[in-house]
Coordinates of C-alpha atoms in Angstrom, one line a residue:
C1 CA 105.6 47.2 32.1
V2 CA 107.0 43.9 32.8
A3 CA 111.4 43.4 34.1
V4 CA 112.1 43.9 30.0
A5 CA 115.2 46.5 29.6
M6 CA 117.4 47.8 27.2
F7 CA 120.7 49.3 28.5
T8 CA 123.2 51.3 26.8
L9 CA 126.5 50.8 28.2
V10 CA 129.4 53.7 28.1
P11 CA 133.4 53.9 28.3
F12 CA 135.5 56.5 29.0
A13 CA 137.3 56.5 25.7
I14 CA 135.1 56.7 22.8
G15 CA 136.8 55.2 19.0
R16 CA 135.6 54.9 15.2
A17 CA 132.1 54.7 15.3
E18 CA 129.7 51.9 13.6
N19 CA 126.1 51.5 13.7
W20 CA 124.3 48.1 13.8
P21 CA 121.8 47.9 11.4
S22 CA 119.9 44.6 11.7
F23 CA 120.2 41.1 13.2
R24 CA 123.7 39.9 13.7
G25 CA 125.8 43.0 12.8
P26 CA 127.3 45.2 9.9
Q27 CA 127.6 42.4 7.7
G28 CA 125.7 39.7 9.2
T29 CA 128.1 37.9 11.1
G30 CA 127.7 39.8 14.8
V31 CA 131.3 40.8 14.7
S32 CA 131.6 44.3 15.0
T33 CA 134.6 46.5 14.8
E34 CA 134.2 49.2 17.8
A35 CA 137.5 49.2 19.5
S36 CA 136.4 51.3 23.0
T37 CA 133.1 49.8 23.8
P38 CA 133.6 48.7 27.9
L39 CA 133.9 45.0 28.6
K40 CA 132.1 45.1 32.7
W41 CA 128.9 46.5 33.7
S42 CA 126.5 45.8 36.0
G43 CA 123.0 47.7 37.8
S44 CA 125.2 51.0 38.9
E45 CA 128.4 51.0 36.5
N46 CA 128.6 51.9 33.1
M47 CA 125.2 51.6 32.7
R48 CA 123.8 55.0 31.1
W49 CA 120.2 54.5 31.1
R50 CA 117.7 51.6 30.4
A51 CA 114.2 52.3 29.5
P52 CA 111.0 49.6 30.3
L53 CA 109.6 48.4 26.8
P54 CA 105.6 47.9 27.1
D55 CA 106.0 43.8 26.9
R56 CA 108.0 40.8 26.7
G57 CA 109.9 40.3 23.6
N58 CA 113.0 38.0 21.8
S59 CA 114.1 40.7 18.9
T60 CA 118.0 42.0 18.9
P61 CA 117.9 46.0 18.7
A62 CA 119.0 47.5 15.2
I63 CA 121.5 50.9 15.7
W64 CA 121.7 53.6 13.6
G65 CA 123.2 57.1 14.3
D66 CA 121.6 57.9 17.3
R67 CA 118.5 55.8 16.8
I68 CA 117.3 52.6 18.7
F69 CA 114.6 50.0 16.8
V70 CA 113.0 47.4 18.3
T71 CA 110.1 45.4 17.1
Q72 CA 107.9 44.4 20.1
A73 CA 104.3 42.8 20.3
I74 CA 102.2 44.0 22.6
D75 CA 99.4 41.8 24.2
Q76 CA 96.5 43.3 25.3
E77 CA 95.9 45.6 22.6
K78 CA 97.0 43.0 20.4
R79 CA 99.1 45.4 18.3
R80 CA 102.7 44.4 16.5
A81 CA 104.8 47.4 17.4
L82 CA 108.1 49.0 15.8
L83 CA 109.2 52.1 19.0
C84 CA 112.4 54.3 17.9
F85 CA 114.4 55.1 21.1
D86 CA 116.9 58.0 21.0
R87 CA 120.2 56.9 21.6
Y88 CA 121.7 59.2 24.0
D89 CA 119.4 59.4 26.9
G90 CA 116.7 56.2 26.1
S91 CA 113.4 58.6 25.7
M92 CA 111.2 57.0 23.0
L93 CA 110.4 58.5 20.6
W94 CA 108.0 56.9 19.2
Q95 CA 105.7 53.9 18.2
A96 CA 104.3 52.9 14.8
G97 CA 102.1 49.7 13.7
I98 CA 99.4 48.1 13.1
T99 CA 96.7 46.0 15.1
F100 CA 96.6 42.2 14.2
E101 CA 93.2 40.0 15.5
E102 CA 93.4 37.1 13.9
N103 CA 94.6 33.9 15.0
E104 CA 98.7 32.7 14.4
P105 CA 100.4 30.2 15.8
T106 CA 103.2 30.6 18.2
N107 CA 105.8 29.2 20.7
A108 CA 104.3 30.8 24.7
L109 CA 108.4 31.7 24.9
N110 CA 108.7 32.9 21.3
P111 CA 106.4 35.9 21.0
Y112 CA 105.5 37.7 18.3
C113 CA 107.6 40.2 16.7
S114 CA 110.0 37.9 17.9
A115 CA 112.2 39.3 13.8
S116 CA 114.9 42.0 14.3
P117 CA 114.1 45.5 13.0
A118 CA 116.8 46.4 9.9
T119 CA 117.3 49.8 8.7
D120 CA 119.7 51.2 5.9
G121 CA 119.7 54.8 7.7
Q122 CA 116.9 56.1 5.5
H123 CA 114.1 52.7 5.9
V124 CA 113.4 50.5 9.2
I125 CA 111.9 47.3 7.6
A126 CA 110.1 44.9 10.6
C127 CA 107.9 41.6 10.3
F128 CA 105.2 41.5 12.0
G129 CA 104.6 38.2 10.9
S130 CA 101.4 36.6 9.2
P131 CA 100.4 40.5 8.3
G132 CA 103.6 40.7 6.8
L133 CA 106.6 43.0 5.9
Y134 CA 106.5 47.0 7.2
C135 CA 108.5 49.6 6.3
F136 CA 108.6 52.9 7.7
D137 CA 111.1 56.2 7.6
F138 CA 113.3 57.3 10.8
D139 CA 110.2 59.9 11.9
G140 CA 107.6 56.6 12.1
K141 CA 105.8 57.1 8.7
E142 CA 104.5 53.9 7.4
I143 CA 106.4 53.7 3.6
W144 CA 104.9 50.7 2.9
H145 CA 103.5 47.2 3.5
T146 CA 103.4 44.1 1.6
D147 CA 101.5 41.1 2.5
L148 CA 103.7 37.3 1.9
G149 CA 101.3 34.8 3.6
D150 CA 100.9 33.3 7.0
I151 CA 102.7 32.2 9.3
D152 CA 101.1 29.0 10.7
A153 CA 104.2 27.1 11.7
M154 CA 103.9 25.6 15.8
H155 CA 106.9 27.3 17.3
G156 CA 106.1 30.7 14.8
S157 CA 108.9 33.2 13.2
G158 CA 111.1 34.3 14.2
A159 CA 114.0 34.7 10.7
S160 CA 115.3 39.1 10.3
P161 CA 115.0 41.1 7.2
L162 CA 118.3 41.7 5.8
I163 CA 118.8 44.6 3.6
H164 CA 121.5 44.7 1.2
D165 CA 122.5 46.6 -2.0
G166 CA 118.5 48.3 -2.6
L167 CA 116.6 45.5 -1.7
C168 CA 115.2 43.9 1.5
F169 CA 115.6 40.0 2.2
L170 CA 113.3 37.3 4.6
N171 CA 113.6 34.0 5.1
F172 CA 109.0 34.1 5.4
G173 CA 107.6 31.0 7.1
P174 CA 108.2 28.6 8.7
G175 CA 104.7 26.6 7.5
T176 CA 102.9 25.9 4.9
E177 CA 103.6 29.2 3.0
S178 CA 107.6 29.3 3.6
A179 CA 109.4 31.4 0.8
L180 CA 112.8 33.1 0.8
V181 CA 111.3 36.5 -0.8
A182 CA 113.4 39.7 -2.1
C183 CA 111.7 43.1 -1.9
D184 CA 112.7 46.3 -3.6
V185 CA 113.4 48.7 0.3
E186 CA 111.2 51.7 -1.8
T187 CA 108.1 49.9 -3.0
G188 CA 108.2 47.1 -1.2
D189 CA 107.0 45.2 -4.3
V190 CA 108.3 41.7 -4.8
I191 CA 112.0 41.1 -7.0
W192 CA 112.1 37.7 -6.4
R193 CA 110.0 35.0 -4.2
V194 CA 111.5 30.8 -3.8
E195 CA 109.2 28.5 -2.1
L196 CA 111.2 26.9 0.4
P197 CA 110.7 22.6 1.4
R198 CA 107.6 22.7 3.6
S199 CA 107.6 21.6 6.8
E200 CA 105.5 17.8 7.8
G201 CA 102.8 18.1 9.5
G202 CA 102.4 17.0 13.4
F203 CA 105.2 16.5 15.7
G204 CA 108.1 16.3 12.7
F205 CA 105.4 13.3 11.3
R206 CA 104.2 12.9 8.4
R207 CA 101.2 14.8 7.1
G208 CA 97.9 14.0 9.2
F209 CA 99.3 11.5 11.5
G210 CA 99.6 14.6 14.3
A211 CA 101.5 14.9 17.2
P212 CA 101.7 11.2 19.1
R213 CA 99.1 10.7 22.1
G214 CA 100.1 13.0 25.1
F215 CA 101.5 15.4 23.2
G216 CA 99.6 19.1 22.9
P217 CA 97.4 21.2 25.0
P218 CA 94.7 19.5 27.2
R219 CA 91.9 18.9 26.2
G220 CA 88.5 21.2 26.5
R221 CA 91.7 23.7 26.5
P222 CA 92.6 26.7 23.4
P223 CA 95.6 26.3 21.7
R224 CA 98.4 28.4 22.7
G225 CA 98.0 31.2 19.5
E226 CA 94.3 31.3 20.7
R227 CA 95.0 32.5 23.9
R228 CA 96.6 35.8 22.7
G229 CA 96.8 37.3 25.8
A230 CA 98.4 34.8 27.6
P231 CA 101.5 36.2 28.4
G232 CA 103.1 32.4 29.3
P233 CA 105.8 30.6 31.6
R234 CA 108.9 33.2 31.6
P235 CA 112.6 31.2 30.5
E236 CA 114.1 31.4 34.0
E237 CA 110.5 29.2 34.6
S238 CA 111.9 27.1 31.5
S239 CA 115.4 27.2 33.0
G240 CA 117.3 23.6 33.4
P241 CA 118.8 20.8 31.1
S242 CA 115.2 20.1 29.7
A243 CA 114.4 24.0 29.3
F244 CA 114.4 23.1 25.3
E245 CA 112.2 20.0 25.4
R246 CA 110.0 21.2 28.1
A247 CA 109.8 25.1 25.3
S248 CA 108.8 22.4 22.7
F249 CA 105.4 21.9 23.8
Q250 CA 104.4 24.8 24.5
G251 CA 103.7 25.3 21.1
D252 CA 100.4 25.3 19.5
F253 CA 100.1 21.7 17.7
S254 CA 97.2 22.8 16.2
A255 CA 99.3 24.5 13.2
R256 CA 99.2 23.5 10.1
G257 CA 103.0 24.2 9.6
G258 CA 104.4 21.6 11.7
F259 CA 107.1 21.8 14.4
N260 CA 110.2 21.4 11.6
G261 CA 111.3 24.7 9.2
S262 CA 114.3 27.6 9.2
R263 CA 114.0 30.9 11.3
S264 CA 117.2 31.4 9.9
T265 CA 118.3 35.1 8.9
P266 CA 119.8 34.3 5.3
I267 CA 123.3 36.8 4.7
A268 CA 124.9 38.2 1.2
L269 CA 128.4 37.1 1.4
R270 CA 131.1 38.1 -1.0
V271 CA 133.0 35.0 -2.4
G272 CA 135.0 35.2 -5.4
D273 CA 133.8 37.6 -8.4
H274 CA 130.1 37.5 -7.3
E275 CA 128.1 37.5 -4.2
E276 CA 125.5 34.8 -2.4
L277 CA 123.5 34.8 -0.7
V278 CA 123.1 31.9 1.8
M279 CA 121.1 29.8 3.4
A280 CA 120.4 27.6 6.3
E281 CA 117.2 26.1 5.1
S282 CA 115.7 22.9 6.2
S283 CA 117.3 20.1 5.5
R284 CA 120.2 21.9 3.8
V285 CA 122.2 24.7 2.6
V286 CA 121.6 27.0 -0.2
A287 CA 123.0 29.6 -2.2
Y288 CA 121.2 32.2 -4.4
D289 CA 121.9 34.8 -7.2
P290 CA 121.4 37.8 -4.8
K291 CA 119.4 39.9 -8.0
T292 CA 117.8 37.6 -9.3
G293 CA 116.4 34.6 -6.5
K294 CA 118.1 32.0 -9.1
E295 CA 120.0 29.0 -7.0
L296 CA 123.7 28.4 -7.4
W297 CA 124.6 25.5 -5.5
K298 CA 122.7 23.9 -2.5
F299 CA 124.4 21.3 -0.1
G300 CA 122.1 19.0 1.5
G301 CA 122.6 17.1 4.9
L302 CA 121.8 19.4 7.3
P303 CA 118.6 18.7 9.9
P304 CA 115.1 19.3 9.3
Q305 CA 114.5 22.1 12.6
V306 CA 117.0 24.9 11.9
F307 CA 117.7 28.4 14.2
A308 CA 120.7 29.6 13.7
T309 CA 122.1 32.6 11.3
P310 CA 125.3 30.4 9.1
A311 CA 128.3 31.4 10.7
V312 CA 131.0 32.8 8.7
G313 CA 135.1 31.7 8.5
E314 CA 136.9 32.2 6.1
D315 CA 135.9 30.8 3.1
F316 CA 133.4 28.5 4.6
V317 CA 130.1 29.0 7.1
V318 CA 129.2 26.5 10.0
V319 CA 125.1 25.5 10.4
T320 CA 123.8 23.9 13.0
G321 CA 120.5 22.1 12.7
H322 CA 118.9 20.5 15.6
T323 CA 118.5 16.5 15.9
I324 CA 115.6 14.6 17.3
P325 CA 115.1 13.7 19.9
S326 CA 118.0 15.9 21.2
G327 CA 120.9 17.9 20.2
T328 CA 122.8 19.4 17.7
E329 CA 124.5 18.7 14.1
V330 CA 126.9 21.0 13.1
I331 CA 128.9 21.1 9.8
A332 CA 131.0 23.0 8.3
V333 CA 130.3 23.3 4.6
R334 CA 132.4 25.3 1.9
L335 CA 131.5 28.4 0.1
G336 CA 130.9 28.2 -4.1
G337 CA 130.6 25.8 -6.1
D338 CA 128.0 25.1 -8.7
G339 CA 124.8 22.7 -8.4
D340 CA 124.9 19.8 -5.6
V341 CA 127.8 20.1 -3.8
S342 CA 127.0 17.9 -0.8
E343 CA 129.2 15.3 -1.2
T344 CA 132.1 17.4 -1.8
H345 CA 131.9 20.6 0.1
R346 CA 131.7 19.2 3.5
L347 CA 134.8 20.2 5.2
W348 CA 133.9 18.5 8.6
D349 CA 130.5 17.3 10.5
V350 CA 130.4 16.6 14.4
R351 CA 127.4 15.6 16.2
W352 CA 127.1 18.0 19.8
P353 CA 124.5 16.1 22.3
K354 CA 123.2 19.6 24.0
D355 CA 120.9 21.7 21.9
V356 CA 121.7 25.4 20.2
V357 CA 120.1 28.2 19.1
G358 CA 121.6 31.1 19.1
S359 CA 123.9 31.3 16.3
G360 CA 127.5 31.3 17.1
I361 CA 131.1 32.7 16.0
V362 CA 133.9 31.9 13.7
T363 CA 137.4 33.7 14.5
N364 CA 140.7 32.6 15.6
G365 CA 140.5 29.0 13.8
C366 CA 138.0 28.3 16.0
V367 CA 133.7 27.8 16.7
F368 CA 132.2 29.8 19.4
L369 CA 128.4 27.5 20.0
V370 CA 126.4 28.0 23.5
A371 CA 123.6 25.8 24.1
E372 CA 120.7 26.4 25.4
N373 CA 121.6 24.8 28.9
G374 CA 124.1 27.9 29.1
I375 CA 127.2 25.8 28.1
A376 CA 130.0 27.1 25.6
I377 CA 131.9 24.9 23.3
C378 CA 134.9 26.1 21.4
L379 CA 135.8 23.8 17.7
D380 CA 139.2 23.5 15.5
S381 CA 137.8 25.6 12.7
K382 CA 139.7 23.6 9.9
T383 CA 138.1 19.7 11.4
G384 CA 135.8 20.2 14.1
E385 CA 137.4 18.8 16.6
K386 CA 136.7 20.3 20.0
K387 CA 139.2 22.7 22.0
W388 CA 137.1 22.8 24.7
E389 CA 134.4 22.6 26.7
K390 CA 132.7 24.7 29.7
R391 CA 129.3 26.0 31.5
L392 CA 129.1 29.3 31.9
R393 CA 127.2 30.2 35.6
G394 CA 126.4 33.0 36.5
K395 CA 123.8 35.4 39.3
G396 CA 120.1 34.8 38.1
S397 CA 117.8 31.2 38.3
S398 CA 118.2 30.3 35.4
G399 CA 122.0 29.8 33.1
G400 CA 120.3 29.2 30.1
S401 CA 120.8 30.7 26.5
W402 CA 118.7 31.1 23.2
S403 CA 121.2 34.3 22.7
S404 CA 123.1 34.1 19.5
I405 CA 127.4 35.7 20.6
A406 CA 129.0 38.7 19.4
L407 CA 132.7 39.2 18.4
F408 CA 134.3 43.0 19.2
Q409 CA 138.1 43.7 20.4
G410 CA 138.7 39.9 20.3
K411 CA 136.4 39.1 23.0
L412 CA 133.3 37.5 22.8
L413 CA 130.2 38.6 24.4
V414 CA 127.2 35.7 25.4
G415 CA 124.1 36.5 27.0
N416 CA 121.7 34.8 29.2
H417 CA 117.9 34.4 30.6
S418 CA 119.1 35.5 33.7
G419 CA 120.2 39.1 31.9
V420 CA 123.8 37.6 32.5
V421 CA 126.2 38.4 29.7
F422 CA 129.3 36.9 29.6
V423 CA 132.8 37.8 28.0
L424 CA 135.1 35.4 26.9
D425 CA 138.3 35.9 25.3
E426 CA 138.2 34.7 21.5
S427 CA 140.9 31.7 22.2
P428 CA 141.9 28.3 22.3
E429 CA 141.6 27.7 25.6
F430 CA 138.8 28.4 28.0
G431 CA 139.2 32.2 29.4
L432 CA 136.4 33.6 31.4
L433 CA 137.1 37.6 31.2
E434 CA 133.9 39.3 33.1
T435 CA 130.7 38.2 34.4
N436 CA 128.1 40.9 34.4
S437 CA 124.6 41.1 35.7
I438 CA 122.0 43.3 34.9
P439 CA 119.8 43.2 38.4
D440 CA 116.4 41.2 37.7
E441 CA 116.5 41.0 34.5
T442 CA 116.1 38.3 31.5
T443 CA 116.3 37.8 27.9
C444 CA 116.4 35.9 25.1
A445 CA 117.8 38.5 22.9
S446 CA 121.1 39.1 21.8
P447 CA 123.7 41.8 22.1
A448 CA 124.1 44.4 19.8
V449 CA 127.9 46.7 19.6
A450 CA 127.0 50.3 17.8
H451 CA 128.8 53.4 18.7
N452 CA 130.9 51.7 21.1
Q453 CA 128.1 51.1 23.7
V454 CA 126.8 47.6 24.3
F455 CA 122.9 47.4 23.9

């Protein structure tokens, strides 16, 4: 077992319990209504248990009742798996999955199965990449699986499934077969499929031109995606201000799907008298009718490389995209409308000269984001004006962060590569409340809050 663990923190008071059914929580916004979750922990304080995992992984656990679900790729076995743990004592209840020996491009820092699982209390759905979507029951028995095509992007996949109103939605890709797909939760049948904008070839260059000279793996060395047993560098070996840029060159430059594309997870929102499925795609934001896949509105102007799920405000979303060669464009887009709203629904647009990978939070009149180098920023949600910008410092050799922010009790949980989780106040004024460290752990995953516990 490598130095990866899952832990749960138990408070002394127990309040109303809530599940965390998928990436970004109950509403897909990263927000929990838990009232008695601990704010302080360490290896010796408030930790109930820790369970070793068989290999590296970037996925966030999903929690329902007394079950915890985590997706995991086990490289030596060429296996893609869904693991189920007991929430009370951390024991592994079962492991289900498949063996997949075909080549699939990815980044050395992005293991397979980086997409988080999703559950509705009866079904557990995991995206295993090119093998497709797999659905299991709570005892680990496979119910169905659906082949959606191949992942052939330079940095692999990362978008997580979302279960809503009897359908499972997935941003499948990126790559040459990118699509937004809705499957029936009971059967796995594809109800609708919308093809998404294709990534360009090479390092964002036109297809056929490939990467510029000097980029990519050395001659005579197999592409990263073919050296499946190679663990790749640990996050702490890629720390520092240029970590994101260095990670860019851990990708498989032979991938046909190229460099750009979206790894954002869609969110289902109530807008007025109807529902909208909102997706941050490559170069645009689009809202679809969840039942039919019909496009309701679109907003152009987002950069072509997208990682984060939109942060949700009262009547708007905040989306982020990676700009070339570095930095992030942050755009606030008003929800609703009809057709092309690019000229009418842009509330504000700011450039931040730092790379954002994780998803942010909108709360208390603020937009909170954390950059890959560990710097947090607070923007005014109405204007985009910067209120504060601070580097989050904790124990550990790597202060970078690819994690998404979670919110509960008016407090923000911000994780970093060294396993440190900072607790910040949701305030226009910077307030660091706690710096919590689990010794000898690293993570690119995000905190999950459920049943008055942090995982």
